[in-house]
mmCIF file of C-alpha atoms in Angstrom:
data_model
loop_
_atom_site.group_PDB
_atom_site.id
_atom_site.type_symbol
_atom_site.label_atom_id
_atom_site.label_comp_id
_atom_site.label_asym_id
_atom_site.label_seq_id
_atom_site.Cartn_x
_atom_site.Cartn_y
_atom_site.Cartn_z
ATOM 1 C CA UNK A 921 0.000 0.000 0.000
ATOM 2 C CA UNK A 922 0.810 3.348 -0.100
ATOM 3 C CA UNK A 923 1.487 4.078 3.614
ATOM 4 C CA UNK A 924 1.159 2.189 6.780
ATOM 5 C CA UNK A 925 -2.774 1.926 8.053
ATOM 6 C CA UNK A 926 -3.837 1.174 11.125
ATOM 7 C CA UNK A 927 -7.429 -0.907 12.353
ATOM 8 C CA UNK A 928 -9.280 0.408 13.557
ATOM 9 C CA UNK A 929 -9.093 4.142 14.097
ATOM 10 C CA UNK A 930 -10.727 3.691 17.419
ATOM 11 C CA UNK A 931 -11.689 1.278 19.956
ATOM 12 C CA UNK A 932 -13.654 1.441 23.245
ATOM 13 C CA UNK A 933 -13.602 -1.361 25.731
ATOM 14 C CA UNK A 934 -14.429 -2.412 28.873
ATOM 15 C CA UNK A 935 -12.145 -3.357 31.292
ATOM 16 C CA UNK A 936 -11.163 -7.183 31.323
ATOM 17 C CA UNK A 937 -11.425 -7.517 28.205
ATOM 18 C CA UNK A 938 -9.515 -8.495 25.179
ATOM 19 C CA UNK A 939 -8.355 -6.453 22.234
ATOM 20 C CA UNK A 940 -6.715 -7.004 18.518
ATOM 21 C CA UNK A 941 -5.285 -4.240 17.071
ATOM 22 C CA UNK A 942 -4.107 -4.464 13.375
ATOM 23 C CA UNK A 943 -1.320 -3.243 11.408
ATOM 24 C CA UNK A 944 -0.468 -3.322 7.548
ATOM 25 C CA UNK A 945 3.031 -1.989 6.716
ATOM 26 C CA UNK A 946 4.082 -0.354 3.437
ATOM 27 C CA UNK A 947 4.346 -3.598 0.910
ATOM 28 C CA UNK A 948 8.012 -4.831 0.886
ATOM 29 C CA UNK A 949 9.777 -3.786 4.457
ATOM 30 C CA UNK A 950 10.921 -6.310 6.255
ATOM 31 C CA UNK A 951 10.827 -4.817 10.020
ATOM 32 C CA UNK A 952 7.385 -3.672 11.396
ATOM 33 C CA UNK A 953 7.164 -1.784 15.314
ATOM 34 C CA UNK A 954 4.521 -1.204 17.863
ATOM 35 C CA UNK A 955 4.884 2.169 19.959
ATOM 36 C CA UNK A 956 2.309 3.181 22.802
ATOM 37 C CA UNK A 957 1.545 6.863 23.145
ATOM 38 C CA UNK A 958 0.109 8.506 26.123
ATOM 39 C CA UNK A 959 -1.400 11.819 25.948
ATOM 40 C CA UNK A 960 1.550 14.249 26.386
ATOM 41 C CA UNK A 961 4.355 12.101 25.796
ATOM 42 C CA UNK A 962 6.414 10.728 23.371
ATOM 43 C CA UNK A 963 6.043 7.196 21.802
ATOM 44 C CA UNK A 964 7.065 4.489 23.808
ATOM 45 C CA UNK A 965 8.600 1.323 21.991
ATOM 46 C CA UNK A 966 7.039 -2.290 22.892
ATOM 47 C CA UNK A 967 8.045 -4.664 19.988
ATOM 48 C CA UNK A 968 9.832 -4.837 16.991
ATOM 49 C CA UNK A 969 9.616 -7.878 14.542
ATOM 50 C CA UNK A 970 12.022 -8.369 11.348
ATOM 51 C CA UNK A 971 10.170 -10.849 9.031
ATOM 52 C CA UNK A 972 7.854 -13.281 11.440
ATOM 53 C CA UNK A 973 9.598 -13.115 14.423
ATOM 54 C CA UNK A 974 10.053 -11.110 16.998
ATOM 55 C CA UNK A 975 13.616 -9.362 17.534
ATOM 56 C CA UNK A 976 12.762 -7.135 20.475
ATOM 57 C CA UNK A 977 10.216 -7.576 22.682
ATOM 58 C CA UNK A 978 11.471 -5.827 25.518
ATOM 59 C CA UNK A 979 9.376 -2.829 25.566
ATOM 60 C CA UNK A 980 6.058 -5.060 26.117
ATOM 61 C CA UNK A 981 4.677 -3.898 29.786
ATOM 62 C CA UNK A 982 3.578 -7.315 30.782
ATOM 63 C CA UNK A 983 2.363 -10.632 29.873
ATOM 64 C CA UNK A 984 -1.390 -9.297 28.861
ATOM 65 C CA UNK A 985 0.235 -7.458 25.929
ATOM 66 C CA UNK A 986 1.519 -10.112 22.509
ATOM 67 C CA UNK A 987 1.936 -9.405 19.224
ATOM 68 C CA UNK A 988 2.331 -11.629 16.071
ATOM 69 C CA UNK A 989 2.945 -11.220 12.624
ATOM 70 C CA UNK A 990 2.291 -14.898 11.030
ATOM 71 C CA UNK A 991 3.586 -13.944 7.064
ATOM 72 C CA UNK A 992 5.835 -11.182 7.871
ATOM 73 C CA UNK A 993 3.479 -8.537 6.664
ATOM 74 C CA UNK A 994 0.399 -7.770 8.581
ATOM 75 C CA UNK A 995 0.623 -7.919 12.486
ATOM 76 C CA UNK A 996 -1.356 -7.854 15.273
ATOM 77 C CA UNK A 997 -0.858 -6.583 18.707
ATOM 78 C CA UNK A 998 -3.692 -8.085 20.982
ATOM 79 C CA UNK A 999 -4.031 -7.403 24.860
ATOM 80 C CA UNK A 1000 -5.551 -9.089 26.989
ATOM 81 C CA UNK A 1001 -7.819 -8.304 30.375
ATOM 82 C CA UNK A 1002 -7.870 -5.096 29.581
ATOM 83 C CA UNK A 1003 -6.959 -2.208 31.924
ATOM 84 C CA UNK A 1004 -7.815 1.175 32.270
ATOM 85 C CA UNK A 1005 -4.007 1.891 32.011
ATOM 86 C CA UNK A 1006 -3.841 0.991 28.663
ATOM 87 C CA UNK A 1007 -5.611 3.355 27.195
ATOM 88 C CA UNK A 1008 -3.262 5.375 24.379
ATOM 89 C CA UNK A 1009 -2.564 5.488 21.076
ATOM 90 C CA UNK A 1010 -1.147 2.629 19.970
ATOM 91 C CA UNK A 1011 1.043 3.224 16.344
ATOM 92 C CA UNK A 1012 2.278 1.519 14.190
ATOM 93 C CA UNK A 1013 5.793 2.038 11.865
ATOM 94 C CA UNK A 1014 7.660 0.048 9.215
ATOM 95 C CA UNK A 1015 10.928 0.266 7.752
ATOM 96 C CA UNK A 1016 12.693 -1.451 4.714
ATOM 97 C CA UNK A 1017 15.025 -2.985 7.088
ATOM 98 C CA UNK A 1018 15.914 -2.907 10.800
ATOM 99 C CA UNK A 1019 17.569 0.982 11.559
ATOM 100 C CA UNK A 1020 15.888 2.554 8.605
ATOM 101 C CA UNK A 1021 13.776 5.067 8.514
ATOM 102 C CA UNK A 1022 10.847 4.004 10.213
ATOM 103 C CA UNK A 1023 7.207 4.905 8.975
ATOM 104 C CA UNK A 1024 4.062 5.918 10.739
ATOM 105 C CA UNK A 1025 0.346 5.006 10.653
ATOM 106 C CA UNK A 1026 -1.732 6.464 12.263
ATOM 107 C CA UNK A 1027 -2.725 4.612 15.056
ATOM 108 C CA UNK A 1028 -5.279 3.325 16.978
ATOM 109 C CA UNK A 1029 -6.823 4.917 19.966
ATOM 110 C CA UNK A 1030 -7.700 2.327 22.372
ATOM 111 C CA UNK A 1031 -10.085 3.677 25.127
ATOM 112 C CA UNK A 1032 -10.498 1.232 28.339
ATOM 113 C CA UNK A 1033 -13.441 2.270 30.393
ATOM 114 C CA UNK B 1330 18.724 2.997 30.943
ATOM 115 C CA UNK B 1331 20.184 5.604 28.550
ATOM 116 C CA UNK B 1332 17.029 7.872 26.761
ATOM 117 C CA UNK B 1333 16.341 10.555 24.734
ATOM 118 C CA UNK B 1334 15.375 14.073 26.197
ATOM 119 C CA UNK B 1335 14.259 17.326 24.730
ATOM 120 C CA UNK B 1336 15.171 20.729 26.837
ATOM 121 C CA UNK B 1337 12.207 22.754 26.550
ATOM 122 C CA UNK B 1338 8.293 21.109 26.539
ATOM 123 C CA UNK B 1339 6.736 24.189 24.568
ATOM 124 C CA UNK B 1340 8.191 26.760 22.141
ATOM 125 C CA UNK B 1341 6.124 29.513 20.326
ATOM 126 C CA UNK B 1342 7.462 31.963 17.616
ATOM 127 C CA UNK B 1343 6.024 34.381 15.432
ATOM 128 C CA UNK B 1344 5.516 33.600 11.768
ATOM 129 C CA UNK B 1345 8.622 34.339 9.610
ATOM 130 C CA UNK B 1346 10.868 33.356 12.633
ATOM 131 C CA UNK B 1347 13.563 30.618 12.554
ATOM 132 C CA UNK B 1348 12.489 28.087 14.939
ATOM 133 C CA UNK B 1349 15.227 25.564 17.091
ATOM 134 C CA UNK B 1350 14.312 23.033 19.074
ATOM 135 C CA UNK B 1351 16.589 20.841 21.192
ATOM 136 C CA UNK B 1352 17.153 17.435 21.890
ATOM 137 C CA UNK B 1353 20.050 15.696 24.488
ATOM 138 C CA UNK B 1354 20.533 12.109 24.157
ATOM 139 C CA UNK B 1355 22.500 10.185 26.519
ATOM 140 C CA UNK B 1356 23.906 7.004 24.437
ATOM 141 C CA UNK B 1357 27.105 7.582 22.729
ATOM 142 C CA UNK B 1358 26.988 4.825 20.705
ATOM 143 C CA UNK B 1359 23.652 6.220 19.091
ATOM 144 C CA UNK B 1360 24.076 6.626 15.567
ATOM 145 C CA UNK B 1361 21.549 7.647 13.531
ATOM 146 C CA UNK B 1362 18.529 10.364 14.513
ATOM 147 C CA UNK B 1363 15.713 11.106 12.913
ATOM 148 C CA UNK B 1364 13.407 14.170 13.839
ATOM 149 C CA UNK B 1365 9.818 13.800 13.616
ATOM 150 C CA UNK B 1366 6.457 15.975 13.116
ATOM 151 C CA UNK B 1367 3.076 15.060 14.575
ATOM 152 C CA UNK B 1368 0.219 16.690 14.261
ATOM 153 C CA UNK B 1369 -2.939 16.236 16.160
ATOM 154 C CA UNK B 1370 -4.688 13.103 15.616
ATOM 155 C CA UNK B 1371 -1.971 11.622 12.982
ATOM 156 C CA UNK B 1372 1.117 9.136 13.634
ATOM 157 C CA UNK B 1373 4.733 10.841 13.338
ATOM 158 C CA UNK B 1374 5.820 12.582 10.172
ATOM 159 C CA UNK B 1375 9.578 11.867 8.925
ATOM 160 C CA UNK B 1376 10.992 15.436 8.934
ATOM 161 C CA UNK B 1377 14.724 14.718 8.500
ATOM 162 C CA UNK B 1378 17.441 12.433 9.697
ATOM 163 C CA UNK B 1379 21.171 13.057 10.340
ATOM 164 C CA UNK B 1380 23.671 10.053 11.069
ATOM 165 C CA UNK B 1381 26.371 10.273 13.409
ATOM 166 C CA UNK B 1382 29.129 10.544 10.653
ATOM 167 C CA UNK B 1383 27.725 13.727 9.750
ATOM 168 C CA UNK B 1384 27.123 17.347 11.558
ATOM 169 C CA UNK B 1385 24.844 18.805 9.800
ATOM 170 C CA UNK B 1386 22.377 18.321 7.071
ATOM 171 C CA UNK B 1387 19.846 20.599 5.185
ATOM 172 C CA UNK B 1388 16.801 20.097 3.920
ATOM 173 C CA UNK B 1389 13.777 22.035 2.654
ATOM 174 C CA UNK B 1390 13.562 24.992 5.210
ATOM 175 C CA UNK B 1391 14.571 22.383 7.775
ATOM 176 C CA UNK B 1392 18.475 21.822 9.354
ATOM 177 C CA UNK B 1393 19.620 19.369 11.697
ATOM 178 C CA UNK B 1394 22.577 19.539 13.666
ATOM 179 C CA UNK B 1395 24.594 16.882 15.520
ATOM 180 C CA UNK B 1396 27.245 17.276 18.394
ATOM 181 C CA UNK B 1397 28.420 14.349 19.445
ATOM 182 C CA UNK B 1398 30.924 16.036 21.835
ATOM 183 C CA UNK B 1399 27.972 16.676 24.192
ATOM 184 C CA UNK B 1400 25.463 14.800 22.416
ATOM 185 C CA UNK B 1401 23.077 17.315 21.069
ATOM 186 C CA UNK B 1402 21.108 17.567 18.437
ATOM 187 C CA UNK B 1403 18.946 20.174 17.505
ATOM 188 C CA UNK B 1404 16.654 20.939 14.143
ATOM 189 C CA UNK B 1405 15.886 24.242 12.724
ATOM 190 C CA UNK B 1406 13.345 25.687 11.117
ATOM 191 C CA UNK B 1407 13.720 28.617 8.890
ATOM 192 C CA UNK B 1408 10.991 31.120 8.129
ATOM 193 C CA UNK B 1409 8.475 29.240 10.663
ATOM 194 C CA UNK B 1410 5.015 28.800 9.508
ATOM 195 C CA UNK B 1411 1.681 28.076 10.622
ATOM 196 C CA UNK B 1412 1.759 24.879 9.693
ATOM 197 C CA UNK B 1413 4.390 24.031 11.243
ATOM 198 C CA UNK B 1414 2.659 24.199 14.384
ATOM 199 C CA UNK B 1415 2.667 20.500 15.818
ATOM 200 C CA UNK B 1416 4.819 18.271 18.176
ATOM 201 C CA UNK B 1417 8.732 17.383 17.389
ATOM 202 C CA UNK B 1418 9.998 14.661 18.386
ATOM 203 C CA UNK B 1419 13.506 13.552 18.175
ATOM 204 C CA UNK B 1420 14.662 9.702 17.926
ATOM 205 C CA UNK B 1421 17.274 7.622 18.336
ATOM 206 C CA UNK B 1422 16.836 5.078 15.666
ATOM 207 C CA UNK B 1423 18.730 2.121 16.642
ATOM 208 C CA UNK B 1424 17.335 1.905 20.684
ATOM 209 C CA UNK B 1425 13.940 3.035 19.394
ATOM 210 C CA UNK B 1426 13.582 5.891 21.837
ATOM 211 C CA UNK B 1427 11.571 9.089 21.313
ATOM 212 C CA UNK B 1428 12.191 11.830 23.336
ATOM 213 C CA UNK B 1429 9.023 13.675 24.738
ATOM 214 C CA UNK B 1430 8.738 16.243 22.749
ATOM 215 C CA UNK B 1431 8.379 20.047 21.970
ATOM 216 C CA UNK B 1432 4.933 21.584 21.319
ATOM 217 C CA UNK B 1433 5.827 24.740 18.460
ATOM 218 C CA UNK B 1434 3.181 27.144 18.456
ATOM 219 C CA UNK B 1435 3.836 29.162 15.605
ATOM 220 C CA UNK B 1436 1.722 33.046 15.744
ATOM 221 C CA UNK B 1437 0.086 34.701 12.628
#
């Protein structure tokens, strides 16, 4: 595609439960990442796959938050029990290869009431 | 662990002014930055990158600087407009950390 998109635009849950959040990266790069942005700050790296797998997972808060990306192209960041914490914006970026120029959608605002 | 930082929060200028805004980062072995744009509601906008081999680079209205003696970077903005009015962030590519960022106001 033509840029990186990002479903959906918005999402409102309820606490406990369980979220998917989508991701298609420009056609062709190799490395896809998953930032969280609170209001007022800066975006804040959880995971960064090159191809299928994950190479960096460090930034991922806790064990309710997993992403995959089964063909190496679309991914899918899903979180689970749901907290009122988690609301942000959750973006997406792609890059040709790992330390290139990384690409924004943009984003998903997840709203946990 | 070793982040980026920005020095001021908030910066407004008047139209037609050159704009800087400041960014400190703490790795040394950082080597390539990229300063971003982001408007309200949209994901961050590539403004321009600089890698560590270089100290400066120019690009449309837009300059970035890089001293690696105290680990500095800065980007300017000549002849500031209103729409230029968003938050910069700048980011260390390889530890994929953004700094918090500087609000530019820019005044008709």
């Amino acid at each position: 595609g033509a840029g990186v998109s990002q479903t959906p635009s918005n999402k409102v849950t309820e606490k406990g439960k369980y979220v998917e959040l989508r991701c298609d990266p420009i056609s062709g790069h190799t490395a896809l990442y998953w930032y969280r942005q609170s209001l007022g700050q800066g975006p804040e790296f959880l995971i960064y796959f090159q191809g299928t797998g994950a190479a960096d997972d460090s930034g991922l808060p806790n064990d309710r938050f997993f992403a995959v990306r089964p063909e190496g192209s679309v991914s899918t960041l899903k979180i689970q029990r749901t907290e009122r914490g988690d609301s942000a914006v959750y973006l997406c970026a792609s890059s040709l290869r790992q330390g290139d120029e990384q690409f924004f959608g943009p984003g998903t605002r997840l709203t946990v009431l | 662990g070793e982040s980026v930082g920005l020095h001021l929060p908030t910066l407004s200028v008047q139209e037609g002014d050159n704009s800087i805004i400041n960014c400190a980062y703490s790795n040394s072995a950082s080597d390539y930055f990229i300063w971003y744009k982001q408007e309200s509601g949209k994901g961050p906008q590539f403004i321009i990158d600089i890698r560590s081999n270089m100290d400066k680079r120019q690009g449309q209205r837009v300059t970035v600087l890089l001293n690696k003696t105290v680990k500095h970077l800065s980007l300017q903005i000549a002849a500031t407009q209103p729409g230029d009015s968003a938050v910069y962030f700048c980011a260390e590519i390889n530890d994929m950390r953004f700094g918090a960022g500087t609000r530019l106001t820019v005044k008709p």
